[in-house]
């Protein structure tokens, strides 16, 4: 913790935010850039001052939350009249809030994808919280212009891929850091695997840790 090297700590909310582990990571207690260590009582009226970035140079802490009932699905809408080129599903996540990845089309009963569609990338929620959305998996072959409730081939039981978000909270950063850059870096850790081009639910190290947990159990 007191090392001066450049370092990033990824905290999985479901694992560490319990009161007996690290209550600072809970939503009511987490204060960006004011760190309270595990074991501290964040609700105590006479608690000590938190540690700030100048006290811990080089440290970054990012909390990721994967609970589907706590974070929203993420869709995109084109609110401009400008004709912007949409991003492809396999485009790198280098821009915060990419354009939607669907090809504009509207004929017959097809959905007007120039007005709304699916995003992939990192979308800011507030100054410290971001929603990261992976591209549609290659295994989902259903055309993007097919609807469960419209058209000649409507089928409400047809399986579709909803764009589930991953919440990235930049909980502790250095003064010269930019929160969107850190969020984009963590999101890209879900797509940097050597053995597959498919993006994973969690960043690389947390993904490997989860696989190890499954293997041991």
PDB file of C-alpha atoms in Angstrom:
ATOM      1  CA  UNK A   1       0.000   0.000   0.000  1.00  0.00           C
ATOM      2  CA  UNK A   2       2.786   2.463   0.852  1.00  0.00           C
ATOM      3  CA  UNK A   3       4.902   1.621  -2.198  1.00  0.00           C
ATOM      4  CA  UNK A   4       5.598   4.545  -4.513  1.00  0.00           C
ATOM      5  CA  UNK A   5       5.480   2.476  -7.719  1.00  0.00           C
ATOM      6  CA  UNK A   6       2.774   3.045 -10.317  1.00  0.00           C
ATOM      7  CA  UNK A   7       0.083   0.444  -9.545  1.00  0.00           C
ATOM      8  CA  UNK A   8      -3.586  -0.334 -10.124  1.00  0.00           C
ATOM      9  CA  UNK A   9      -5.779  -2.314  -7.729  1.00  0.00           C
ATOM     10  CA  UNK A  10      -8.936  -3.842  -9.230  1.00  0.00           C
ATOM     11  CA  UNK A  11     -11.609  -4.491  -6.608  1.00  0.00           C
ATOM     12  CA  UNK A  12     -14.564  -6.736  -7.422  1.00  0.00           C
ATOM     13  CA  UNK A  13     -17.514  -5.243  -5.570  1.00  0.00           C
ATOM     14  CA  UNK A  14     -19.212  -8.568  -4.833  1.00  0.00           C
ATOM     15  CA  UNK A  15     -16.084  -9.882  -3.130  1.00  0.00           C
ATOM     16  CA  UNK A  16     -14.702  -6.960  -1.115  1.00  0.00           C
ATOM     17  CA  UNK A  17     -17.447  -4.498  -0.249  1.00  0.00           C
ATOM     18  CA  UNK A  18     -18.939  -6.500   2.615  1.00  0.00           C
ATOM     19  CA  UNK A  19     -18.876  -4.707   5.957  1.00  0.00           C
ATOM     20  CA  UNK A  20     -16.441  -7.132   7.508  1.00  0.00           C
ATOM     21  CA  UNK A  21     -14.020  -6.899   4.565  1.00  0.00           C
ATOM     22  CA  UNK A  22     -13.880  -3.372   3.121  1.00  0.00           C
ATOM     23  CA  UNK A  23     -16.896  -1.225   3.893  1.00  0.00           C
ATOM     24  CA  UNK A  24     -15.400   1.799   2.081  1.00  0.00           C
ATOM     25  CA  UNK A  25     -16.278   0.094  -1.200  1.00  0.00           C
ATOM     26  CA  UNK A  26     -19.985   0.205  -0.375  1.00  0.00           C
ATOM     27  CA  UNK A  27     -22.027   2.822  -2.216  1.00  0.00           C
ATOM     28  CA  UNK A  28     -23.030   4.773   0.937  1.00  0.00           C
ATOM     29  CA  UNK A  29     -19.412   5.069   2.118  1.00  0.00           C
ATOM     30  CA  UNK A  30     -17.222   5.284  -0.959  1.00  0.00           C
ATOM     31  CA  UNK A  31     -15.777   8.773  -1.379  1.00  0.00           C
ATOM     32  CA  UNK A  32     -13.587   9.183  -4.459  1.00  0.00           C
ATOM     33  CA  UNK A  33      -9.949   9.967  -3.708  1.00  0.00           C
ATOM     34  CA  UNK A  34     -10.479   9.700   0.070  1.00  0.00           C
ATOM     35  CA  UNK A  35      -9.327   6.184   0.908  1.00  0.00           C
ATOM     36  CA  UNK A  36     -10.296   4.307   4.035  1.00  0.00           C
ATOM     37  CA  UNK A  37      -8.527   1.022   4.587  1.00  0.00           C
ATOM     38  CA  UNK A  38     -10.178  -2.344   5.293  1.00  0.00           C
ATOM     39  CA  UNK A  39     -11.250  -2.653   8.901  1.00  0.00           C
ATOM     40  CA  UNK A  40     -12.091   1.027   9.359  1.00  0.00           C
ATOM     41  CA  UNK A  41     -15.606   1.858  10.515  1.00  0.00           C
ATOM     42  CA  UNK A  42     -16.808   4.275   7.845  1.00  0.00           C
ATOM     43  CA  UNK A  43     -19.963   5.078   9.835  1.00  0.00           C
ATOM     44  CA  UNK A  44     -18.148   6.041  13.051  1.00  0.00           C
ATOM     45  CA  UNK A  45     -18.778   9.717  13.869  1.00  0.00           C
ATOM     46  CA  UNK A  46     -15.180  10.242  15.062  1.00  0.00           C
ATOM     47  CA  UNK A  47     -13.398   8.325  12.336  1.00  0.00           C
ATOM     48  CA  UNK A  48      -9.939   9.429  11.257  1.00  0.00           C
ATOM     49  CA  UNK A  49      -9.302  11.405   8.098  1.00  0.00           C
ATOM     50  CA  UNK A  50      -9.060   9.331   4.938  1.00  0.00           C
ATOM     51  CA  UNK A  51      -5.868   8.978   2.952  1.00  0.00           C
ATOM     52  CA  UNK A  52      -5.570  11.106  -0.170  1.00  0.00           C
ATOM     53  CA  UNK A  53      -3.604  10.635  -3.423  1.00  0.00           C
ATOM     54  CA  UNK A  54      -0.690  12.732  -2.166  1.00  0.00           C
ATOM     55  CA  UNK A  55      -0.408  10.320   0.783  1.00  0.00           C
ATOM     56  CA  UNK A  56      -0.250   7.285  -1.526  1.00  0.00           C
ATOM     57  CA  UNK A  57       1.581   8.305  -4.721  1.00  0.00           C
ATOM     58  CA  UNK A  58       1.163   5.980  -7.685  1.00  0.00           C
ATOM     59  CA  UNK A  59      -1.891   4.119  -6.331  1.00  0.00           C
ATOM     60  CA  UNK A  60      -5.124   3.695  -8.278  1.00  0.00           C
ATOM     61  CA  UNK A  61      -8.160   1.749  -7.056  1.00  0.00           C
ATOM     62  CA  UNK A  62     -10.983   0.861  -9.412  1.00  0.00           C
ATOM     63  CA  UNK A  63     -14.103  -0.975  -8.306  1.00  0.00           C
ATOM     64  CA  UNK A  64     -15.951  -3.104 -10.847  1.00  0.00           C
ATOM     65  CA  UNK A  65     -19.534  -4.240 -10.342  1.00  0.00           C
ATOM     66  CA  UNK A  66     -21.119  -6.996 -12.403  1.00  0.00           C
ATOM     67  CA  UNK A  67     -24.418  -7.474 -10.540  1.00  0.00           C
ATOM     68  CA  UNK A  68     -27.135  -7.264 -13.240  1.00  0.00           C
ATOM     69  CA  UNK A  69     -29.801  -6.020 -10.821  1.00  0.00           C
ATOM     70  CA  UNK A  70     -27.637  -3.046  -9.783  1.00  0.00           C
ATOM     71  CA  UNK A  71     -26.551  -1.776 -13.197  1.00  0.00           C
ATOM     72  CA  UNK A  72     -28.680  -1.005 -16.264  1.00  0.00           C
ATOM     73  CA  UNK A  73     -28.719  -2.395 -19.752  1.00  0.00           C
ATOM     74  CA  UNK A  74     -27.211   0.131 -22.138  1.00  0.00           C
ATOM     75  CA  UNK A  75     -28.634   1.126 -25.503  1.00  0.00           C
ATOM     76  CA  UNK A  76     -27.797   4.102 -27.666  1.00  0.00           C
ATOM     77  CA  UNK A  77     -29.917   6.721 -29.403  1.00  0.00           C
ATOM     78  CA  UNK A  78     -28.832   9.146 -32.084  1.00  0.00           C
ATOM     79  CA  UNK A  79     -30.114  12.519 -30.917  1.00  0.00           C
ATOM     80  CA  UNK A  80     -28.289  14.469 -33.625  1.00  0.00           C
ATOM     81  CA  UNK A  81     -29.297  15.064 -37.207  1.00  0.00           C
ATOM     82  CA  UNK A  82     -25.688  14.718 -38.333  1.00  0.00           C
ATOM     83  CA  UNK A  83     -24.756  11.744 -40.503  1.00  0.00           C
ATOM     84  CA  UNK A  84     -22.007  10.162 -38.415  1.00  0.00           C
ATOM     85  CA  UNK A  85     -20.406   6.902 -39.452  1.00  0.00           C
ATOM     86  CA  UNK A  86     -21.346   4.127 -36.984  1.00  0.00           C
ATOM     87  CA  UNK A  87     -18.614   2.134 -35.253  1.00  0.00           C
ATOM     88  CA  UNK A  88     -18.107  -1.535 -36.033  1.00  0.00           C
ATOM     89  CA  UNK A  89     -18.513  -4.307 -33.447  1.00  0.00           C
ATOM     90  CA  UNK A  90     -14.777  -5.049 -33.545  1.00  0.00           C
ATOM     91  CA  UNK A  91     -13.605  -1.459 -33.239  1.00  0.00           C
ATOM     92  CA  UNK A  92     -11.238  -0.736 -30.326  1.00  0.00           C
ATOM     93  CA  UNK A  93     -12.676   1.038 -27.304  1.00  0.00           C
ATOM     94  CA  UNK A  94     -10.532   4.147 -27.521  1.00  0.00           C
ATOM     95  CA  UNK A  95     -13.310   6.723 -27.404  1.00  0.00           C
ATOM     96  CA  UNK A  96     -15.642   7.327 -24.496  1.00  0.00           C
ATOM     97  CA  UNK A  97     -19.226   6.932 -25.677  1.00  0.00           C
ATOM     98  CA  UNK A  98     -18.750   5.371 -29.126  1.00  0.00           C
ATOM     99  CA  UNK A  99     -21.386   5.688 -31.758  1.00  0.00           C
ATOM    100  CA  UNK A 100     -23.773   2.761 -32.108  1.00  0.00           C
ATOM    101  CA  UNK A 101     -22.408  -0.227 -33.987  1.00  0.00           C
ATOM    102  CA  UNK A 102     -25.452  -1.040 -36.088  1.00  0.00           C
ATOM    103  CA  UNK A 103     -25.503  -0.321 -39.808  1.00  0.00           C
ATOM    104  CA  UNK A 104     -28.212   2.261 -40.589  1.00  0.00           C
ATOM    105  CA  UNK A 105     -31.142   0.643 -42.343  1.00  0.00           C
ATOM    106  CA  UNK A 106     -34.880   1.137 -42.463  1.00  0.00           C
ATOM    107  CA  UNK A 107     -37.114  -0.648 -44.957  1.00  0.00           C
ATOM    108  CA  UNK A 108     -40.459  -2.322 -44.495  1.00  0.00           C
ATOM    109  CA  UNK A 109     -40.776  -3.738 -41.002  1.00  0.00           C
ATOM    110  CA  UNK A 110     -37.094  -3.434 -40.182  1.00  0.00           C
ATOM    111  CA  UNK A 111     -36.088  -1.336 -37.208  1.00  0.00           C
ATOM    112  CA  UNK A 112     -34.745   2.205 -37.866  1.00  0.00           C
ATOM    113  CA  UNK A 113     -31.166   1.704 -36.723  1.00  0.00           C
ATOM    114  CA  UNK A 114     -30.204   5.227 -37.709  1.00  0.00           C
ATOM    115  CA  UNK A 115     -32.288   6.372 -34.709  1.00  0.00           C
ATOM    116  CA  UNK A 116     -31.374   3.827 -32.058  1.00  0.00           C
ATOM    117  CA  UNK A 117     -29.185   0.794 -31.702  1.00  0.00           C
ATOM    118  CA  UNK A 118     -26.554  -0.976 -29.685  1.00  0.00           C
ATOM    119  CA  UNK A 119     -23.437   0.622 -28.222  1.00  0.00           C
ATOM    120  CA  UNK A 120     -20.078  -0.886 -27.458  1.00  0.00           C
ATOM    121  CA  UNK A 121     -17.441   0.968 -25.534  1.00  0.00           C
ATOM    122  CA  UNK A 122     -17.355   3.039 -22.354  1.00  0.00           C
ATOM    123  CA  UNK A 123     -20.129   5.476 -21.490  1.00  0.00           C
ATOM    124  CA  UNK A 124     -19.763   8.000 -18.640  1.00  0.00           C
ATOM    125  CA  UNK A 125     -22.438   7.844 -15.949  1.00  0.00           C
ATOM    126  CA  UNK A 126     -20.924  10.570 -13.793  1.00  0.00           C
ATOM    127  CA  UNK A 127     -17.442  11.957 -13.123  1.00  0.00           C
ATOM    128  CA  UNK A 128     -16.240   8.724 -11.490  1.00  0.00           C
ATOM    129  CA  UNK A 129     -18.587   5.993 -12.745  1.00  0.00           C
ATOM    130  CA  UNK A 130     -18.683   4.457 -16.221  1.00  0.00           C
ATOM    131  CA  UNK A 131     -20.671   1.738 -17.963  1.00  0.00           C
ATOM    132  CA  UNK A 132     -18.614  -0.591 -20.144  1.00  0.00           C
ATOM    133  CA  UNK A 133     -20.445  -2.505 -22.878  1.00  0.00           C
ATOM    134  CA  UNK A 134     -18.864  -5.323 -24.862  1.00  0.00           C
ATOM    135  CA  UNK A 135     -19.575  -5.788 -28.579  1.00  0.00           C
ATOM    136  CA  UNK A 136     -22.178  -8.339 -29.588  1.00  0.00           C
ATOM    137  CA  UNK A 137     -20.618 -11.827 -29.430  1.00  0.00           C
ATOM    138  CA  UNK A 138     -19.836 -13.485 -32.751  1.00  0.00           C
ATOM    139  CA  UNK A 139     -21.871 -16.498 -31.630  1.00  0.00           C
ATOM    140  CA  UNK A 140     -25.077 -14.471 -31.874  1.00  0.00           C
ATOM    141  CA  UNK A 141     -26.000 -14.769 -35.526  1.00  0.00           C
ATOM    142  CA  UNK A 142     -29.446 -13.191 -35.278  1.00  0.00           C
ATOM    143  CA  UNK A 143     -29.610 -10.224 -37.698  1.00  0.00           C
ATOM    144  CA  UNK A 144     -29.670  -6.866 -35.955  1.00  0.00           C
ATOM    145  CA  UNK A 145     -32.773  -5.737 -37.817  1.00  0.00           C
ATOM    146  CA  UNK A 146     -34.976  -8.594 -36.560  1.00  0.00           C
ATOM    147  CA  UNK A 147     -37.546  -7.841 -33.872  1.00  0.00           C
ATOM    148  CA  UNK A 148     -39.358 -10.135 -31.469  1.00  0.00           C
ATOM    149  CA  UNK A 149     -42.566  -8.136 -31.878  1.00  0.00           C
ATOM    150  CA  UNK A 150     -42.512  -6.656 -35.388  1.00  0.00           C
ATOM    151  CA  UNK A 151     -42.269  -7.966 -38.940  1.00  0.00           C
ATOM    152  CA  UNK A 152     -43.307 -11.174 -40.666  1.00  0.00           C
ATOM    153  CA  UNK A 153     -40.903 -13.324 -38.626  1.00  0.00           C
ATOM    154  CA  UNK A 154     -41.786 -11.981 -35.186  1.00  0.00           C
ATOM    155  CA  UNK A 155     -41.197 -14.500 -32.424  1.00  0.00           C
ATOM    156  CA  UNK A 156     -41.317 -13.397 -28.778  1.00  0.00           C
ATOM    157  CA  UNK A 157     -39.438 -16.535 -27.658  1.00  0.00           C
ATOM    158  CA  UNK A 158     -36.460 -15.910 -29.929  1.00  0.00           C
ATOM    159  CA  UNK A 159     -33.193 -15.578 -28.034  1.00  0.00           C
ATOM    160  CA  UNK A 160     -31.406 -12.251 -28.245  1.00  0.00           C
ATOM    161  CA  UNK A 161     -28.256 -10.736 -26.750  1.00  0.00           C
ATOM    162  CA  UNK A 162     -28.914  -7.853 -24.388  1.00  0.00           C
ATOM    163  CA  UNK A 163     -25.981  -5.440 -23.932  1.00  0.00           C
ATOM    164  CA  UNK A 164     -25.206  -6.090 -20.261  1.00  0.00           C
ATOM    165  CA  UNK A 165     -23.080  -3.376 -18.689  1.00  0.00           C
ATOM    166  CA  UNK A 166     -20.107  -3.575 -16.360  1.00  0.00           C
ATOM    167  CA  UNK A 167     -19.911  -0.735 -13.860  1.00  0.00           C
ATOM    168  CA  UNK A 168     -16.432   0.755 -13.527  1.00  0.00           C
ATOM    169  CA  UNK A 169     -15.959   3.139 -10.605  1.00  0.00           C
ATOM    170  CA  UNK A 170     -12.701   5.083 -10.445  1.00  0.00           C
ATOM    171  CA  UNK A 171     -12.511   5.133  -6.659  1.00  0.00           C
ATOM    172  CA  UNK A 172      -8.974   6.429  -6.123  1.00  0.00           C
ATOM    173  CA  UNK A 173      -6.695   8.068  -8.663  1.00  0.00           C
ATOM    174  CA  UNK A 174      -3.718  10.403  -8.816  1.00  0.00           C
ATOM    175  CA  UNK A 175      -4.077  14.133  -9.431  1.00  0.00           C
ATOM    176  CA  UNK A 176      -2.722  13.894 -12.993  1.00  0.00           C
ATOM    177  CA  UNK A 177      -4.963  10.951 -13.940  1.00  0.00           C
ATOM    178  CA  UNK A 178      -8.077  11.220 -16.087  1.00  0.00           C
ATOM    179  CA  UNK A 179     -10.951   9.008 -14.951  1.00  0.00           C
ATOM    180  CA  UNK A 180     -12.187   8.249 -18.512  1.00  0.00           C
ATOM    181  CA  UNK A 181      -8.715   7.008 -19.490  1.00  0.00           C
ATOM    182  CA  UNK A 182      -8.566   4.646 -16.502  1.00  0.00           C
ATOM    183  CA  UNK A 183     -12.063   3.353 -17.262  1.00  0.00           C
ATOM    184  CA  UNK A 184     -11.148   2.713 -20.899  1.00  0.00           C
ATOM    185  CA  UNK A 185      -7.968   0.904 -19.796  1.00  0.00           C
ATOM    186  CA  UNK A 186      -9.919  -1.408 -17.487  1.00  0.00           C
ATOM    187  CA  UNK A 187     -12.491  -2.073 -20.196  1.00  0.00           C
ATOM    188  CA  UNK A 188      -9.755  -2.967 -22.690  1.00  0.00           C
ATOM    189  CA  UNK A 189      -8.430  -5.516 -20.189  1.00  0.00           C
ATOM    190  CA  UNK A 190     -11.529  -7.543 -21.093  1.00  0.00           C
ATOM    191  CA  UNK A 191     -10.346  -7.795 -24.706  1.00  0.00           C
ATOM    192  CA  UNK A 192      -6.597  -8.377 -24.473  1.00  0.00           C
ATOM    193  CA  UNK A 193      -6.537 -12.184 -24.256  1.00  0.00           C
ATOM    194  CA  UNK A 194      -3.984 -14.163 -26.256  1.00  0.00           C
ATOM    195  CA  UNK A 195      -6.161 -17.263 -26.669  1.00  0.00           C
ATOM    196  CA  UNK A 196      -9.407 -15.654 -27.871  1.00  0.00           C
ATOM    197  CA  UNK A 197     -10.777 -12.533 -29.525  1.00  0.00           C
ATOM    198  CA  UNK A 198     -13.987 -12.771 -27.510  1.00  0.00           C
ATOM    199  CA  UNK A 199     -14.385 -10.139 -24.800  1.00  0.00           C
ATOM    200  CA  UNK A 200     -14.875 -11.461 -21.262  1.00  0.00           C
ATOM    201  CA  UNK A 201     -17.268 -10.238 -18.600  1.00  0.00           C
ATOM    202  CA  UNK A 202     -14.487  -9.171 -16.216  1.00  0.00           C
ATOM    203  CA  UNK A 203     -11.038  -7.634 -16.789  1.00  0.00           C
ATOM    204  CA  UNK A 204      -8.211 -10.084 -17.435  1.00  0.00           C
ATOM    205  CA  UNK A 205      -6.866 -10.643 -13.904  1.00  0.00           C
ATOM    206  CA  UNK A 206     -10.314 -10.898 -12.324  1.00  0.00           C
ATOM    207  CA  UNK A 207     -11.416 -13.232 -15.115  1.00  0.00           C
ATOM    208  CA  UNK A 208      -8.462 -15.533 -14.473  1.00  0.00           C
ATOM    209  CA  UNK A 209      -9.110 -15.429 -10.739  1.00  0.00           C
ATOM    210  CA  UNK A 210     -12.715 -16.477 -11.312  1.00  0.00           C
ATOM    211  CA  UNK A 211     -11.609 -19.374 -13.497  1.00  0.00           C
ATOM    212  CA  UNK A 212      -9.162 -20.453 -10.791  1.00  0.00           C
ATOM    213  CA  UNK A 213     -11.930 -20.329  -8.201  1.00  0.00           C
ATOM    214  CA  UNK A 214     -14.144 -22.528 -10.393  1.00  0.00           C
ATOM    215  CA  UNK A 215     -11.285 -24.974 -10.962  1.00  0.00           C
ATOM    216  CA  UNK A 216     -10.520 -25.306  -7.240  1.00  0.00           C
ATOM    217  CA  UNK A 217     -14.136 -25.711  -6.238  1.00  0.00           C
TER     218      UNK A 217
END
